[in-house]
XYZ file of C-alpha atoms in Angstrom:
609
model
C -28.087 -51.860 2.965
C -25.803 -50.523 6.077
C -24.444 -48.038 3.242
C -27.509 -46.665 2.951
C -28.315 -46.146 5.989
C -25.653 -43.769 6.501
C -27.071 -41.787 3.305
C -30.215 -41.490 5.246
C -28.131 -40.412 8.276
C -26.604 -37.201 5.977
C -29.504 -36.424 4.075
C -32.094 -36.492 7.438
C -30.027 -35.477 10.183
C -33.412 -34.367 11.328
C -36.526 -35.977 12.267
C -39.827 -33.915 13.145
C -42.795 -34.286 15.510
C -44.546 -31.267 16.078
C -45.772 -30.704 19.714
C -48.128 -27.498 20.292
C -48.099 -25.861 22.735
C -49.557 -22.116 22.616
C -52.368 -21.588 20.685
C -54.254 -17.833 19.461
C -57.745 -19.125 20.401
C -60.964 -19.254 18.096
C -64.240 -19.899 18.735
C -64.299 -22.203 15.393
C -64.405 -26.362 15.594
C -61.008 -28.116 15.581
C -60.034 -28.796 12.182
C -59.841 -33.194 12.083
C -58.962 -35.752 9.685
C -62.078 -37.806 8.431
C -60.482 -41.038 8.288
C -62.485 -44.560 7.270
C -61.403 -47.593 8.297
C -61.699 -49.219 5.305
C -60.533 -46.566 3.139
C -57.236 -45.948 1.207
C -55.692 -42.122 0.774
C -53.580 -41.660 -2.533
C -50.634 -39.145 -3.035
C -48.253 -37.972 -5.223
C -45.163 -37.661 -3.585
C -41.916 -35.987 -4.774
C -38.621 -36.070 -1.895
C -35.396 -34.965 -2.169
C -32.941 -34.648 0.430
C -28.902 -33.294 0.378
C -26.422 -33.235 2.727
C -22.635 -32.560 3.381
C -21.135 -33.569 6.905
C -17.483 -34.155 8.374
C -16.779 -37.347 9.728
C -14.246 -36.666 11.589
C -14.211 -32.532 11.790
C -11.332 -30.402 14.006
C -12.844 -28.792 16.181
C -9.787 -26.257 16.711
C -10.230 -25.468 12.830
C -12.871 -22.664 12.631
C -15.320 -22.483 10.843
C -14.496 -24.200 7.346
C -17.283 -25.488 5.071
C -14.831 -26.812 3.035
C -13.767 -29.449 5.185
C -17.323 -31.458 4.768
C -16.035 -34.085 2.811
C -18.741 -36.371 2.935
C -21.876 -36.081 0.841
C -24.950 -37.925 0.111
C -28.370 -36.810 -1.572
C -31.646 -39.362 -1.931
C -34.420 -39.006 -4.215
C -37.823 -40.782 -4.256
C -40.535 -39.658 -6.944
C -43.054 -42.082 -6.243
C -46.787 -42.391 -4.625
C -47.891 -42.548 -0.680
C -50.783 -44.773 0.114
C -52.105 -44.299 3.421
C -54.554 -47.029 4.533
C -56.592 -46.647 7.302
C -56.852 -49.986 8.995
C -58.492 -49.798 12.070
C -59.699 -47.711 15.213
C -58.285 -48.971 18.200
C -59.696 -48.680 21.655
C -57.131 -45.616 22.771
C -58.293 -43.360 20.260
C -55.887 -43.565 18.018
C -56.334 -45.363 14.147
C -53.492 -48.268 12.867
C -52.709 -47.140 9.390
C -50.370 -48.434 6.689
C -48.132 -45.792 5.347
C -46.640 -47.192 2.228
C -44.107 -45.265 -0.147
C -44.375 -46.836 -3.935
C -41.252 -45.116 -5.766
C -41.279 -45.035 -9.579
C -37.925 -43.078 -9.512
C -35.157 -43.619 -6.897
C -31.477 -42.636 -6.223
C -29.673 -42.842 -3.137
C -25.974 -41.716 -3.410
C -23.117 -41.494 -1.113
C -19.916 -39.645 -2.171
C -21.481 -39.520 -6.020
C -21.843 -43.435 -5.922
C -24.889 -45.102 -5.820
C -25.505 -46.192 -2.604
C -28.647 -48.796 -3.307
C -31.397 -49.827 -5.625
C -34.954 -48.925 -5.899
C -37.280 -50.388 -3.459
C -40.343 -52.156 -4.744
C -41.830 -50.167 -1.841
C -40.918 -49.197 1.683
C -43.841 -49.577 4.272
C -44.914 -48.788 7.852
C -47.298 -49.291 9.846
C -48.129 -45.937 12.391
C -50.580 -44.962 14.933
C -52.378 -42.063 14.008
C -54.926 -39.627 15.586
C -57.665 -37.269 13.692
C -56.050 -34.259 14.449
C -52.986 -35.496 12.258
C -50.844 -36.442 15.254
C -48.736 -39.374 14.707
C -47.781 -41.232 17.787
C -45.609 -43.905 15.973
C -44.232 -45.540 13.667
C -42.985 -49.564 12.962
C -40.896 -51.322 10.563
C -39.700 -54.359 9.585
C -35.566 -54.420 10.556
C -34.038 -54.761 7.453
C -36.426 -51.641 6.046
C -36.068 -49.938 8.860
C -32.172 -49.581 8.664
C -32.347 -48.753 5.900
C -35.366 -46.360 5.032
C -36.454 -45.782 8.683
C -34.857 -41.562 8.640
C -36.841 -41.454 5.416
C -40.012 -42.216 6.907
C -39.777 -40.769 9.903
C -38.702 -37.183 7.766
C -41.463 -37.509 5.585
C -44.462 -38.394 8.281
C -42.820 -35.526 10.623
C -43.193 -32.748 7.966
C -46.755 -34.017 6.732
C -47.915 -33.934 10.671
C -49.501 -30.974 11.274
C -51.439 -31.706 15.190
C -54.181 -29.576 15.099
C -54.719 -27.566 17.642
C -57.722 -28.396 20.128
C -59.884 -25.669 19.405
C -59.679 -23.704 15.749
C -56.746 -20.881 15.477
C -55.436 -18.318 13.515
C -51.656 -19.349 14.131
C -50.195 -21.592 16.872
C -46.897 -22.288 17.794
C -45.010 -25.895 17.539
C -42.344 -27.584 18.646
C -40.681 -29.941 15.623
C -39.080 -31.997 17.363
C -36.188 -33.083 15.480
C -32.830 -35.254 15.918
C -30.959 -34.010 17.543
C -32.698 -30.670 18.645
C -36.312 -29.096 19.099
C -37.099 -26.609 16.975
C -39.890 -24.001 17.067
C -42.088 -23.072 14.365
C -45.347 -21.152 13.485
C -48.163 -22.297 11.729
C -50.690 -19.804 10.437
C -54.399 -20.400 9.311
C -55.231 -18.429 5.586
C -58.838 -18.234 4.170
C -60.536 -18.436 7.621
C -63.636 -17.083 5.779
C -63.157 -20.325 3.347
C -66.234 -23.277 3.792
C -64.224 -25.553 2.005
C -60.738 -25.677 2.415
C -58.038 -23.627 4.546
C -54.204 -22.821 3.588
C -52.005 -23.317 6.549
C -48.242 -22.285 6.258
C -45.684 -23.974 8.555
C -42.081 -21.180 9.217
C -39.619 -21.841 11.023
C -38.283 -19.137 13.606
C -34.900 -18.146 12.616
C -32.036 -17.579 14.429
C -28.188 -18.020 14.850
C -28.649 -21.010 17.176
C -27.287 -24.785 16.240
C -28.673 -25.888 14.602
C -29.637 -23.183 12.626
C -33.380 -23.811 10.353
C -34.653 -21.911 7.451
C -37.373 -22.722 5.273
C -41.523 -23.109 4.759
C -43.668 -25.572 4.043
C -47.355 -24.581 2.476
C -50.388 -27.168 2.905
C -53.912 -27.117 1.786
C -56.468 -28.510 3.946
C -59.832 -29.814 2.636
C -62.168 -29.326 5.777
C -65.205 -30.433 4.262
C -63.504 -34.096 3.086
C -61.532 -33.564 5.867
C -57.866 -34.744 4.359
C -54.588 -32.667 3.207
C -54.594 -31.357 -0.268
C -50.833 -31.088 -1.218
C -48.043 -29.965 1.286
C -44.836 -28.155 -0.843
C -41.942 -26.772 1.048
C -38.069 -26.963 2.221
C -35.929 -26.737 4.592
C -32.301 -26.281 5.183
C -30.382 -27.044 8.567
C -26.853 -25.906 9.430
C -25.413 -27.643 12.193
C -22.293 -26.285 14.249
C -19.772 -27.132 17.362
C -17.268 -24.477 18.141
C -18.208 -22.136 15.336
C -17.596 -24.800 12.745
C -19.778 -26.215 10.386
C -20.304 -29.747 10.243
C -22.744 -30.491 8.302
C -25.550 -28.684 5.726
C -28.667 -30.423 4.729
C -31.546 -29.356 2.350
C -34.955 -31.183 2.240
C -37.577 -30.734 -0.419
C -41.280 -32.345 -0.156
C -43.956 -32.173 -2.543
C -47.340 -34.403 -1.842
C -50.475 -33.712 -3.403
C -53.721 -35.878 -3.439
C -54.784 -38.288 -6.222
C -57.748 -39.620 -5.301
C -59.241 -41.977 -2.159
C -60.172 -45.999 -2.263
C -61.837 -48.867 -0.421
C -59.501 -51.541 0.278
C -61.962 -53.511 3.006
C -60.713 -53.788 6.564
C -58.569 -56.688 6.098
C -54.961 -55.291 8.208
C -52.553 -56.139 5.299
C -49.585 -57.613 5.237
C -47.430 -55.681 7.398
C -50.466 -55.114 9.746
C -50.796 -59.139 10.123
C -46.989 -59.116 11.110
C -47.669 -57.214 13.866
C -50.230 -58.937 14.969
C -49.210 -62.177 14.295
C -45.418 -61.574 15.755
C -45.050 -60.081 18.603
C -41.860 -58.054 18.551
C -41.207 -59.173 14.613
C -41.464 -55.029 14.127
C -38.700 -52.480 15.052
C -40.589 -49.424 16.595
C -39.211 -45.715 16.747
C -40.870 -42.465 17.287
C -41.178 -39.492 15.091
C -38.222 -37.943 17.303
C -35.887 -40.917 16.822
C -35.919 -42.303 20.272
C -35.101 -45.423 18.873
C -32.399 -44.404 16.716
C -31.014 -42.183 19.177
C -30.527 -45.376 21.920
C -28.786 -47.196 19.025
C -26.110 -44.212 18.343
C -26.215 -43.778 21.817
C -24.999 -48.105 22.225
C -22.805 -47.049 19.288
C -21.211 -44.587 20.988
C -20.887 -46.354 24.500
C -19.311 -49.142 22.618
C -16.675 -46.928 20.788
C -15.666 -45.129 24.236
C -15.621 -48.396 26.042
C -13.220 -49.813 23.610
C -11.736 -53.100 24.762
C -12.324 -52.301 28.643
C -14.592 -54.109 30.996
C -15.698 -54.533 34.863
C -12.350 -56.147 35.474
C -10.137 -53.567 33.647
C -11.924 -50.437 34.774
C -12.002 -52.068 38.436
C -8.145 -51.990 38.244
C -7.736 -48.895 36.618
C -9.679 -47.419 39.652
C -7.382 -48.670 41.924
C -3.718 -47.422 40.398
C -5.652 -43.587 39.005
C -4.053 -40.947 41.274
C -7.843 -39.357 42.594
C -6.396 -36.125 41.987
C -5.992 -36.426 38.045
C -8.978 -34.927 36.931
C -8.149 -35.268 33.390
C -7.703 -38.896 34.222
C -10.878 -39.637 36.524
C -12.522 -37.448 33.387
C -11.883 -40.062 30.790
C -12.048 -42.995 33.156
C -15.443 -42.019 33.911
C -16.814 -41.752 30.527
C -15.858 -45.723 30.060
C -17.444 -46.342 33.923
C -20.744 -45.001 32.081
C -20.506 -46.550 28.847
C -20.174 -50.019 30.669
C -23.204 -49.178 33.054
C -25.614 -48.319 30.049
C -24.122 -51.694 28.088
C -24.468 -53.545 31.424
C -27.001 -51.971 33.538
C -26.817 -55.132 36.182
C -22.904 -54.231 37.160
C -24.340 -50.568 38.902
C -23.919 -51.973 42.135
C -20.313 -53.355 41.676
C -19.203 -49.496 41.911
C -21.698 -48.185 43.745
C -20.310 -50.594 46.985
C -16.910 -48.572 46.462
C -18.545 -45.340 47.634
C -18.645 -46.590 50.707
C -14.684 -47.479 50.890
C -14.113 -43.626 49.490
C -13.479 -40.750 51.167
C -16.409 -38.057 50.396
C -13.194 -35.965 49.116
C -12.517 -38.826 46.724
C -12.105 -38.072 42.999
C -12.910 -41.731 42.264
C -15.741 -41.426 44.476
C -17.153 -38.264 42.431
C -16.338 -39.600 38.935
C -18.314 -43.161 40.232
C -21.285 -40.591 41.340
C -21.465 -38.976 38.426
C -21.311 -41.604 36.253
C -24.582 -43.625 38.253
C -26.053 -39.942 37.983
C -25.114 -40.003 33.442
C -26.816 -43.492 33.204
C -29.577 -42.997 35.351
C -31.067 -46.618 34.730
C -33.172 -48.043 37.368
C -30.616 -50.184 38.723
C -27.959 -47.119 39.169
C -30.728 -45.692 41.476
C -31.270 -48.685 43.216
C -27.494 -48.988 43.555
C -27.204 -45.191 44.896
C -30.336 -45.613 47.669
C -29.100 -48.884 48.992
C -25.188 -46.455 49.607
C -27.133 -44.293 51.291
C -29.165 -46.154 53.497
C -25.596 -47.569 54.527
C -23.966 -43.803 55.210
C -24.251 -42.445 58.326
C -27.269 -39.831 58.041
C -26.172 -36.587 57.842
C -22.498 -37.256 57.123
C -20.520 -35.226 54.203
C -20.804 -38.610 52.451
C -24.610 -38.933 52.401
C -25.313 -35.317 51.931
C -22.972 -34.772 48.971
C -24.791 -38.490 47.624
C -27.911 -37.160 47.607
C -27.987 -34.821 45.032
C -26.388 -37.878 42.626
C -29.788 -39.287 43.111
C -31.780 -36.332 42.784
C -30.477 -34.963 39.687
C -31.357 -38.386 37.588
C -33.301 -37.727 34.202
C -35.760 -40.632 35.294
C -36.441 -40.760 38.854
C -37.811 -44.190 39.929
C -40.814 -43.884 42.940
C -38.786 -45.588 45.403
C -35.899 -42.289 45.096
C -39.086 -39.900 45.341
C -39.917 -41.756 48.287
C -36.796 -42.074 49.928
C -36.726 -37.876 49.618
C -40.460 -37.667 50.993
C -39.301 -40.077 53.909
C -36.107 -37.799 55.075
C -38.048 -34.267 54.769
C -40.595 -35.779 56.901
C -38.765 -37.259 59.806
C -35.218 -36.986 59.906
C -33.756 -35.501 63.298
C -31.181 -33.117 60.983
C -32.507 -29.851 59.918
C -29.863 -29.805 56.694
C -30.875 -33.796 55.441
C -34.850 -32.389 55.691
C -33.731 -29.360 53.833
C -31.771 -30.486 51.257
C -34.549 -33.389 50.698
C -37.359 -31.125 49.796
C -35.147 -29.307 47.648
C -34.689 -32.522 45.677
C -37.977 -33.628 45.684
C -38.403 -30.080 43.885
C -36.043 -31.160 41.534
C -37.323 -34.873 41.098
C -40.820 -32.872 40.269
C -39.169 -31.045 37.697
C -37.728 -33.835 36.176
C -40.877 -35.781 35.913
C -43.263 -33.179 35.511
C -43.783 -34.065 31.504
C -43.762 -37.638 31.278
C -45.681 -38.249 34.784
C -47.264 -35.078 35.472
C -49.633 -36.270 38.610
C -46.480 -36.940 39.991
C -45.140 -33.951 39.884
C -48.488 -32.365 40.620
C -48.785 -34.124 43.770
C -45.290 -32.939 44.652
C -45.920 -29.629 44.160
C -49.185 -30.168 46.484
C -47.420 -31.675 49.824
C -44.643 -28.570 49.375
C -47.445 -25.789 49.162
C -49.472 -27.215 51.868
C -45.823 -27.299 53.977
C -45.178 -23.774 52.806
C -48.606 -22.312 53.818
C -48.892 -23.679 57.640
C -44.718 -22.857 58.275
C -44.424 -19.571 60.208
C -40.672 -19.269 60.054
C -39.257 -17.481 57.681
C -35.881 -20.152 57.166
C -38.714 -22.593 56.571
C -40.677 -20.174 53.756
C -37.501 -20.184 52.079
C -36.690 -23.031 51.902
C -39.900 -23.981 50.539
C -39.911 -21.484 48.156
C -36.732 -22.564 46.688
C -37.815 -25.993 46.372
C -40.859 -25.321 44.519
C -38.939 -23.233 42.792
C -36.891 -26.475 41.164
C -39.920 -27.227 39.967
C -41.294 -25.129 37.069
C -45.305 -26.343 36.788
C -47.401 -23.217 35.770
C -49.433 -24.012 39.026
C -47.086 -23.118 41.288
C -47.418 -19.112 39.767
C -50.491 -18.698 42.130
C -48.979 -20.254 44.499
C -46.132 -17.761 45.235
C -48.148 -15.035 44.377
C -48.600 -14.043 48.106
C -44.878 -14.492 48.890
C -43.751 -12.165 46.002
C -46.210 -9.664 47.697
C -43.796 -9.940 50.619
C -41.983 -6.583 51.535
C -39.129 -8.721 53.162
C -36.798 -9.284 50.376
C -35.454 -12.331 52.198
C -38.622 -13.597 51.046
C -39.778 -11.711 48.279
C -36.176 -12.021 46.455
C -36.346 -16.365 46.163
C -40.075 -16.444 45.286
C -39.133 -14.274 42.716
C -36.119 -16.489 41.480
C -39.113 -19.239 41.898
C -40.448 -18.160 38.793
C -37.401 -18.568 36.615
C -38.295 -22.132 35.330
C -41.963 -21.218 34.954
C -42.611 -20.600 30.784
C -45.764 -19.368 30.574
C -47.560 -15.356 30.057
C -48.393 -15.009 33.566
C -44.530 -15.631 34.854
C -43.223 -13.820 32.806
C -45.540 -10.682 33.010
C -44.601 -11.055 37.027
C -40.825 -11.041 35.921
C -40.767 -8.481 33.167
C -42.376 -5.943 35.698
C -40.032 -6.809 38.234
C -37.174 -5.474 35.961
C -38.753 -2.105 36.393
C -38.833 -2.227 39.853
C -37.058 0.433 41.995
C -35.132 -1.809 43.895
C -31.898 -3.182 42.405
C -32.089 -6.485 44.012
C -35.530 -7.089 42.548
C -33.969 -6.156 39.316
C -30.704 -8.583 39.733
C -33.087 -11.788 40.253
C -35.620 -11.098 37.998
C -33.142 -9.994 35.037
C -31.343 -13.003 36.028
C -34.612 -15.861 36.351
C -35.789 -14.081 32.631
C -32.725 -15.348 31.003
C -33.519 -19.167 32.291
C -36.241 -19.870 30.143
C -36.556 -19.044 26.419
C -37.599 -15.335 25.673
C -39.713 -13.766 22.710
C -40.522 -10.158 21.498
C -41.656 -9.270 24.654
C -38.466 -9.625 26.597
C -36.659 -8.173 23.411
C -38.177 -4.956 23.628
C -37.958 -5.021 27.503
C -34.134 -5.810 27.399
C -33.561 -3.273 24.346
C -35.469 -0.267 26.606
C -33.356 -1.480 29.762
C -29.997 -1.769 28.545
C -30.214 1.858 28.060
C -31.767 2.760 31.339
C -30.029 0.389 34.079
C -27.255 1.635 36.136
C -26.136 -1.378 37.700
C -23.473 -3.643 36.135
C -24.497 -6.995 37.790
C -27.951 -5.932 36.337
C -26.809 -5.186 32.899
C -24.186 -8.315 32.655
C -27.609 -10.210 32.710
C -29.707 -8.352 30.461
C -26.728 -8.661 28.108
C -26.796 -12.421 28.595
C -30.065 -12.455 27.712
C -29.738 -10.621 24.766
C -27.197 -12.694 23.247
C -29.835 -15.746 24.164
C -32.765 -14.489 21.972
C -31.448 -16.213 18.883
C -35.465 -15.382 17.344
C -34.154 -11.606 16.958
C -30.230 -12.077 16.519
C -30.007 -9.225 13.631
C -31.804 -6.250 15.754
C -29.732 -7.776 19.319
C -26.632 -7.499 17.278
C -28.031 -3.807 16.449
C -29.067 -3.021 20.439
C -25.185 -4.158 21.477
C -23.657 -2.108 19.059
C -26.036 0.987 19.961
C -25.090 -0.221 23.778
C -21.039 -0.322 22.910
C -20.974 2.943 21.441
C -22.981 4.675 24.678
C -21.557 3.276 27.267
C -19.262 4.561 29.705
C -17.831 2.133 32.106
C -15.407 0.244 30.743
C -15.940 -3.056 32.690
C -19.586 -3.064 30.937
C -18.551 -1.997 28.012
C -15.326 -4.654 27.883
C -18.199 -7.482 28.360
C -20.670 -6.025 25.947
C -17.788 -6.421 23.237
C -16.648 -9.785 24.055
C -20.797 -10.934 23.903
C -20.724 -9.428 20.806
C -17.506 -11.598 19.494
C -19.207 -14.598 20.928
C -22.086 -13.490 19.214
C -21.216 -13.741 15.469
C -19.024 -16.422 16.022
C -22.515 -18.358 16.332
């Protein structure tokens, strides 16, 4: 079964969840799934899924599609029975999603890789607007038909939006990257049913997505119809391809059944044994922590706390290609072993600040991030004299964690309250900006409340230092509140103020941001220009900066000013056929031959993309 497993790994090297998040409002009810406990959904299903990857690619080789040497494709022509078990308290309804396959081929370099399932079942959580929280499996399925599942529930979810819209934009979130697509609403004059069409924006990014899938939606039976589409992914490092997949999906409704409200087999399981189930979201987060243990394992190779204690010891600190690779192995142990964090965070205080084995241990308590590395890194720095080069260049190890724990946030709070040093208060507000930023999705109050005790410090400070440094922390943070917020600051005619409220925006994704930023680029005053070109480029652009950087490439006189709208340029991956157009036009005009040298290196970057 491990064999086909890797199959599953070529033919779905991505899994989807779709996410929206920007919606072209109607005044219309939400479209929603009519689903009775009870009640039984039947589909025709038709899958197919190819791939062709490199193992074990060279990197220095080009680009070199050839050089894919391993192949797999999977096919399942079957049924899908959904089965609505129950509503649960949370909102949410436990559903059996079983795949029944009368015709099934899994292959891995042309051999057949395993035989035909009686049936491969899951059991997901599942909300009336389509949105699938989760799914669970037993093990033995799950290795080995888990990337199936999750494919084939990510590209039937389609999350209605809240309120009824035209089109609305997505995020499918898939492994390893996000990708954006549109969905548009046909046959809005329809009573009955609706057509909805799912695209994918294009672009030369990595990986690169083409493709569409159709669906029909019954409103008045409120269910999916049929869904037909495919996709194709291109995935590349250094210009080079390593690997191509096409999917294929075809589903289209049989007919509906009562089954009772008895939970089934696999629903008793669950019930019955407590952790008996392996569970993994739509985006992989399970199977990404197991390559991610696969990986730590291969780097750590035969080493352990003993062997990378010595090896510490003997490294001359000022190898950085050596304190590079011995650090990779310090974090592969620490996410293996969590509990050893504090074995090398109690050498930071026998280090020099100027250390390299100091840095490399930072950073690698910084990579892992788990709650004991923090715990590890606050309990050094309660030890380190306050204020020293030691604690100071410590503190932004802690800060720049993935998954701040309270008692870090608090530790922050504490010094940019009361500590007697102007730089330790400082630099602590600026990482509780950062801490915000970093939690602002998964624990938004937090974040929120972060962003409350920094504006109500920024609007009773009368020195300008202090606005600034206010302004920059917020400015870490990136909430769409905190727009309004430096509204009156932008208004400022002291640049030394006006300038970093500006750059305060640069994280901030939303219409209102980046109307404030795109008018800034028309400003008279080059400075204004330099930041807001330069905050534009931080967050992902759309038509609208496009046609902004395309009229003021042509316009701008500054070079600092046009190196950035450049750089932007060559980010908008959405329009990479008319930017490639705009830097050509651009090469050809201009006349200063530092510009014009960096314009034609871009554009080299550029198509090797």
């Amino acid at each position: 079964m491990k064999r086909v497993s890797v199959v599953v790994a070529f033919c779905v090297v991505i899994g989807a969840v779709i996410f929206t998040y920007a919606l072209l409002k109607s005044d219309a009810a939400p479209l929603l799934y009519k689903f009775e406990v009870g009640q039984s959904y039947y589909y025709a299903l038709d899958y197919s899924s190819e791939g062709q990857g490199a193992l074990s690619p060279n990197l220095q080789g080009g680009s070199n599609p050839a050089g894919l040497t391993e192949s797999s494709t999977a096919k399942i022509v079957g049924q899908v029975i959904l089965k609505i078990l129950e509503k649960k308290p949370a909102g949410f309804y436990s559903a059996e999603f079983k795949i029944v396959p009368s015709a099934f081929a899994f292959q891995y370099n042309h051999k057949e890789a395993a035989v035909r399932p009686a049936y491969i079942v899951a059991l997901i959580e599942i909300l009336d607007n389509w949105a699938i929280n989760n799914f669970s499996m037993e093990p033995s399925a799950y290795e080995s038909y888990g990337s199936v599942v999750r494919e084939i529930l990510g590209l039937l979810e389609l999350k209605f939006p809240a309120e009824r819209a035209l089109t609305w934009q997505g995020m499918e979130k898939q492994f390893p990257n996000e990708i954006p697509v549109t969905f548009a609403l046909k046959g809005e004059k329809l009573s009955s049913s609706y057509e909805i069409s799912k695209s994918y924006v294009g672009g030369s990014g990595s990986p690169k997505i083409e493709g569409a899938f159709d669906y029909k939606f019954d409103n008045r039976a409120g269910l999916v119809r049929y869904l037909n589409g495919e996709r194709k992914s291109e995935f590349r490092i250094a210009g080079q391809v390593l690997s191509i997949n096409k999917t294929s999906l075809k589903m289209s409704y049989v007919e509906s059944k009562q089954h009772g409200t008895n939970a089934g087999s696999l629903g008793t399981l669950s019930t019955a044994s407590s952790g008996g189930l392996v569970k993994d979201t739509l985006v992989g987060e399970k199977l990404v922590q197991d390559l991610k243990e696969a990986s730590h394992k291969n780097t750590l190779g035969n080493d352990n706390l003993k062997t990378l204690l010595a090896a510490l010891s003997m490294v001359n600190r000022t190898d950085g290609n050596a304190l590079a690779q011995l650090g990779q192995k310090i974090s592969a142990l620490l996410f293996l072993h969590p509990e050893l964090a504090r074995e090398f965070a109690n050498l930071l205080l026998q280090y020099d600040w100027q250390d390299g084995r100091r840095l490399t241990i930072a950073a690698a308590l910084t990579d892992v991030g788990t709650k004991e590395a923090q715990e590890a890194l606050l309990s050094v720095l309660r030890q380190l004299p306050e204020n020293g080069k030691s604690q100071v260049n410590l503190l932004f190890n802690l800060a720049m964690v993935k998954n701040p724990i309270v008692a870090a946030e608090d530790y922050f709070r504490e010094a940019a309250n009361t500590s007697a040093h102007e730089q330790l208060r400082i630099k602590s507000d600026f990482a509780l900006g950062i801490i915000a930023h970093n939690v602002m999705q998964t624990e938004p109050q937090r974040a929120q409340n972060i962003l409350g005790e920094l504006t109500a410090n920024l609007q009773t400070t009368n020195t300008i230092g202090q606005q600034i440094v206010l302004i920059d922390s917020i400015g870490n943070i990136g909430m769409p509140e905190q727009v309004s917020v430096l509204k009156p600051y932008l208004e400022n005619s002291n640049n030394a103020v006006k300038l970093p409220a500006i750059n305060a925006l640069r994280f901030v994704d939303t219409p209102d941001s980046k109307g404030l930023l795109i008018n800034y680029m028309k400003s008279d005053d080059e400075r204004v220009r330099d930041v807001a070109a330069q905050s534009l480029g931080v967050t992902p652009g759309g038509r609208n900066e496009f046609e902004l950087y395309k009229e003021r490439l042509f316009q701008e006189k500054s070079i600092p000013v046009l190196k950035h709208i450049l750089n932007n340029l060559a980010k908008l991956d959405a329009y990479s056929p008319d930017n490639l157009n705009t830097i050509d036009s651009f090469i050809r005009q201009c006349g200063h031959p530092d510009i014009c040298g960096y314009a034609k290196s871009l554009r080299a970057m550029f198509e090797k993309k």
